[in-house]
Short mmCIF file of C-alpha atoms in Angstrom, two decimals:
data_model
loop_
_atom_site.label_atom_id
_atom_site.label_comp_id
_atom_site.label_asym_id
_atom_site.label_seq_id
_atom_site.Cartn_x
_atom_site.Cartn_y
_atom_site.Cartn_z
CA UNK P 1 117.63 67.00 104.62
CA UNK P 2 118.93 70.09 102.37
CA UNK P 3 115.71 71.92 100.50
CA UNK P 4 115.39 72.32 97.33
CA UNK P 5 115.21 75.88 96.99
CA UNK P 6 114.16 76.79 93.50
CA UNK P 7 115.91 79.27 91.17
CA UNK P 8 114.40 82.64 90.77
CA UNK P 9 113.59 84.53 87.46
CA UNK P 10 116.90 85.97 86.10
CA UNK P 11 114.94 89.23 85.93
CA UNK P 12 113.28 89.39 89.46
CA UNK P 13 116.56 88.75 91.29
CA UNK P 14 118.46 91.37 88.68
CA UNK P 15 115.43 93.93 89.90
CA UNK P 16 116.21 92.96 93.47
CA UNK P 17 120.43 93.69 92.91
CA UNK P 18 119.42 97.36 91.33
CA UNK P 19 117.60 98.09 94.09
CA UNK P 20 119.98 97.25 96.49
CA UNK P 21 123.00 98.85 94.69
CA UNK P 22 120.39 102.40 94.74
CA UNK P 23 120.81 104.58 97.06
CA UNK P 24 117.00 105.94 96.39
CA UNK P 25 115.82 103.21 96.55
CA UNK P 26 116.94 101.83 99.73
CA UNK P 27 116.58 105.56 101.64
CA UNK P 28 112.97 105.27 101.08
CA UNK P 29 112.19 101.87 101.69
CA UNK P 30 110.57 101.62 105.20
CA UNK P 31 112.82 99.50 106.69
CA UNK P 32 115.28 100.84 109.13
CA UNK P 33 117.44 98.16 109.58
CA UNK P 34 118.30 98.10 105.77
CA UNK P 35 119.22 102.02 105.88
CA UNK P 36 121.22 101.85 108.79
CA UNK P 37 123.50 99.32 107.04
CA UNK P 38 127.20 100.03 106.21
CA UNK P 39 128.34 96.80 104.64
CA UNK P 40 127.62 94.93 101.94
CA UNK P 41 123.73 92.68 101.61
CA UNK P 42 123.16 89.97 99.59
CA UNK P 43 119.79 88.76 98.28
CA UNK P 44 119.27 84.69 99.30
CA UNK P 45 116.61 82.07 99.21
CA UNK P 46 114.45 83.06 96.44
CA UNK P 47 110.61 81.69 97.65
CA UNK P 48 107.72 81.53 95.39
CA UNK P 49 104.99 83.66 96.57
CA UNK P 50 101.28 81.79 96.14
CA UNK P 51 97.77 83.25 97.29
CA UNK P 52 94.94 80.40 98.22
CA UNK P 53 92.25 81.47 96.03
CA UNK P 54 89.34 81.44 98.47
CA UNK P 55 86.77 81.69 95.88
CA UNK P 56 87.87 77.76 94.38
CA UNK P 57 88.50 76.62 98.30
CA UNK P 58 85.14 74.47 98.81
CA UNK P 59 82.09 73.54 96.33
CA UNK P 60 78.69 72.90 97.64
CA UNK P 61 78.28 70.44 95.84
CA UNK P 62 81.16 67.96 97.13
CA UNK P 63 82.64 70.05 99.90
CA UNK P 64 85.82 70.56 99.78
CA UNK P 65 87.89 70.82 96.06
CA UNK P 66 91.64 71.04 95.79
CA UNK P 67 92.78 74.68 96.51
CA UNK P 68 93.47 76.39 93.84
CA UNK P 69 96.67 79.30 93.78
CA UNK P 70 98.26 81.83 92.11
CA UNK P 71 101.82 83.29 91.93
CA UNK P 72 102.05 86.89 92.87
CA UNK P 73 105.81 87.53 93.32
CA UNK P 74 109.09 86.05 94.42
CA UNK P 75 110.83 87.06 97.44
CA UNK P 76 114.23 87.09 98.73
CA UNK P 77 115.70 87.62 102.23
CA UNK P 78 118.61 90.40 102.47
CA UNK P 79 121.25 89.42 104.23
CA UNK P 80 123.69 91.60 106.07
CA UNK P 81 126.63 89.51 107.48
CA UNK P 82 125.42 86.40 109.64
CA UNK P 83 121.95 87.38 109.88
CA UNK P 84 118.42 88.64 107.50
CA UNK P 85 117.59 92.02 108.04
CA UNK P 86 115.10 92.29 105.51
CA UNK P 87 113.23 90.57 102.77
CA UNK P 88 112.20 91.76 99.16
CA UNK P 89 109.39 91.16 96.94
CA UNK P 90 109.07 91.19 93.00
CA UNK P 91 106.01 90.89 91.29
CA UNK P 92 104.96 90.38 87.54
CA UNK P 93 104.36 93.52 85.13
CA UNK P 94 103.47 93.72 81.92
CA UNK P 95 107.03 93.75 81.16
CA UNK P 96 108.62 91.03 83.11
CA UNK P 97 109.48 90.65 86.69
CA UNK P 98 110.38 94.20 88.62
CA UNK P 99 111.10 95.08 92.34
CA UNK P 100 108.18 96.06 94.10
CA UNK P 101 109.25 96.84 97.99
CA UNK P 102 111.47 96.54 100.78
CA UNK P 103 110.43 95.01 104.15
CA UNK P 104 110.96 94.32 107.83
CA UNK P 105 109.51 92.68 110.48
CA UNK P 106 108.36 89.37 112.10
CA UNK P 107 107.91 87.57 108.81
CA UNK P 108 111.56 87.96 107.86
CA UNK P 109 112.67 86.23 110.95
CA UNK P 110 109.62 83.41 110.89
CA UNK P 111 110.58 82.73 107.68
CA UNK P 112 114.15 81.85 108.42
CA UNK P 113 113.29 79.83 111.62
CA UNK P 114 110.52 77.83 109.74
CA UNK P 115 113.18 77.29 106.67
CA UNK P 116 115.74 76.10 109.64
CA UNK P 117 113.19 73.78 110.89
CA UNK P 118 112.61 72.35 107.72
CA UNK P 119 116.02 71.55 106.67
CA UNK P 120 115.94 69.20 109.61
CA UNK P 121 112.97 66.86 108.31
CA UNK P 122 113.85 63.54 106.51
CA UNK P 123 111.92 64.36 103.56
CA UNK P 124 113.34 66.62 101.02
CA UNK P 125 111.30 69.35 99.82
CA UNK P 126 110.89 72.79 97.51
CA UNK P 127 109.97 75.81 99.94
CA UNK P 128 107.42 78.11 99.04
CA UNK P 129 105.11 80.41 100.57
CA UNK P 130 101.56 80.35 100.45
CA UNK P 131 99.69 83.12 101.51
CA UNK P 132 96.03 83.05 102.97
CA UNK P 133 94.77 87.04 102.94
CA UNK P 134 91.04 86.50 104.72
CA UNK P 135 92.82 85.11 107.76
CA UNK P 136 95.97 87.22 107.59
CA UNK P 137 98.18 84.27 107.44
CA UNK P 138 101.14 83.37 105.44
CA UNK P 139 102.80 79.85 105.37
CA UNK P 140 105.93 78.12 104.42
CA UNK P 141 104.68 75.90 101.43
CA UNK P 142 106.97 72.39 101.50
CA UNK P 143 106.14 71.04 97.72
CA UNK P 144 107.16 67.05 97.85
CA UNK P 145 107.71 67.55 93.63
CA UNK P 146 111.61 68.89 94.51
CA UNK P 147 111.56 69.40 90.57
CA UNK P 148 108.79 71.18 89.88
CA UNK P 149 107.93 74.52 88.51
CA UNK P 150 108.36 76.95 91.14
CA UNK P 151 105.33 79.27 89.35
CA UNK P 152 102.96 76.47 89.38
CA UNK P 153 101.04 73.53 91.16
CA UNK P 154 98.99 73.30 93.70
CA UNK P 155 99.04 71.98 97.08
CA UNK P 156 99.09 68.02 97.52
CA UNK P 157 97.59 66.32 100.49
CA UNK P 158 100.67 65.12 101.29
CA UNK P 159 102.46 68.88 101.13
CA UNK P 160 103.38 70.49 104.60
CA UNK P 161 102.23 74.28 105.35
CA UNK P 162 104.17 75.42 108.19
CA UNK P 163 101.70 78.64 109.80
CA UNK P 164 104.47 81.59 110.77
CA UNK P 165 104.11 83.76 113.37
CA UNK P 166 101.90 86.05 114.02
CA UNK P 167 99.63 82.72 112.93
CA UNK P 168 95.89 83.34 113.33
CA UNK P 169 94.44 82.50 117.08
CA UNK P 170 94.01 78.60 117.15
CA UNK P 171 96.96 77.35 114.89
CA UNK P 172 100.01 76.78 116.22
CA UNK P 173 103.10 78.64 114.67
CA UNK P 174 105.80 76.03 113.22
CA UNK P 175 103.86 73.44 113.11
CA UNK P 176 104.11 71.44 110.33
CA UNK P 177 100.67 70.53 109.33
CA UNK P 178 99.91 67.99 106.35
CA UNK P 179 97.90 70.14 103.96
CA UNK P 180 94.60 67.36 104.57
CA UNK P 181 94.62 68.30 108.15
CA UNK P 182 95.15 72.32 107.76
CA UNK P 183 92.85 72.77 104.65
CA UNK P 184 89.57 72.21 106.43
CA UNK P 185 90.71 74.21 108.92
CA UNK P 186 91.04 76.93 106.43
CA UNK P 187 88.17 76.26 104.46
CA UNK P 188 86.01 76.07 108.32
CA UNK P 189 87.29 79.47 109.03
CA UNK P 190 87.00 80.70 105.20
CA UNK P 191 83.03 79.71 104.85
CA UNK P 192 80.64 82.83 105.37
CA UNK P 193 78.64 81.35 108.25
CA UNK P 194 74.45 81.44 107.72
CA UNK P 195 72.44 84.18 110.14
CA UNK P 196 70.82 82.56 112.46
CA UNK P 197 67.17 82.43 111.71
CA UNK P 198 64.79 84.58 113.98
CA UNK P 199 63.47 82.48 117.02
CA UNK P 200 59.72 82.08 116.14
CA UNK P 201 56.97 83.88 118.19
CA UNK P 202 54.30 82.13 120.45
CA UNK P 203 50.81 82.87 119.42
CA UNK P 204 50.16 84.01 122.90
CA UNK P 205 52.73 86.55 121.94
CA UNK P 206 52.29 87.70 118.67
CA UNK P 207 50.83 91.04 117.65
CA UNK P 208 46.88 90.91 117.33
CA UNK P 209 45.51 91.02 113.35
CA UNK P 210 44.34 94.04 112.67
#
């Protein structure tokens, strides 16, 4: 079933176009691939950038809460002909959305195999991204609410998160995993672990009084 890929700020993907039509710009963006190009790129599938706030993930007092996120930035993947050769990223300034950077690498091309994959699921759904910093992993958000706003919401149970590669050791890269099954996984990995308590001393052992 098609996605529902939401529209993008006016403004971001205007920021993204400059930079692509500048010369400057694009010579100093590390990203080979873009600077050896001779044709013309386009900027496509505008994603919503989130960041799991770790600090709202659990609550001693009933576990686990519902994650909480933020929007950082929208991103776009630059195409070149039949294939992405890059992505972009936007974030929010005092003065409106403006292009922040130029990229390459295995998250372009995760991205477009994870959107792939989900195109073929019966359910229809908005694609995000959803970024988890402490375990260096990033995730292709599927929102059920097709018709919400792109900038907000948080993750519902019944939500997909799609890990994309590099994923962190132990979870499985395109897999779709129902947000109640890959949230306590996250929060597990996310909660700082007590020391261990020092192993007690026999008396036969411990150090006369003095």
């Amino acid at each position: 079933m098609p996605l529902h890929v939401p529209p993008a700020p006016a403004p971001a993907l205007r920021s993204v176009l400059a930079a692509l039509g500048s010369p400057t710009a694009v010579h100093e963006a590390h990203t080979p691939a873009l600077r050896a190009l001779q044709g013309p790129v386009t900027a496509e599938l505008p994603l919503p950038v989130h960041v799991l706030d770790r600090l709202n993930i659990s609550d001693r007092a009933s576990g686990v809460r519902p994650p909480r996120t933020r929007l950082t930035g929208w991103r776009f993947l630059i195409r070149s002909g039949d294939r992405y050769v890059a992505a972009a990223d936007t974030r929010l300034t005092p003065d409106g959305w403006a292009f922040s950077h130029f990229f390459e690498g295995p998250y372009v091309a995760a991205t477009e195999r994870a959107l792939r994959q989900a195109e073929s699921l019966s359910t229809a759904y908005q694609p995000r991204l959803l970024s988890v910093p402490e375990l260096y992993m990033l995730t292709l958000w599927l929102h059920g609410a097709v018709g919400a706003d792109a900038s907000a919401g948080l993750p519902a149970a019944e939500d997909l998160l799609v890990p994309l590669a590099p994923a962190p050791p132990g979870i499985a890269a395109y897999r779709p995993h129902p947000v109640s099954e890959l949230l306590p996984v996250m929060t597990h990995r996310l909660t700082p672990r007590a020391a261990p308590a020092p192993p007690s001393v026999p008396p036969s052992l411990a150090a006369p009084a003095a």
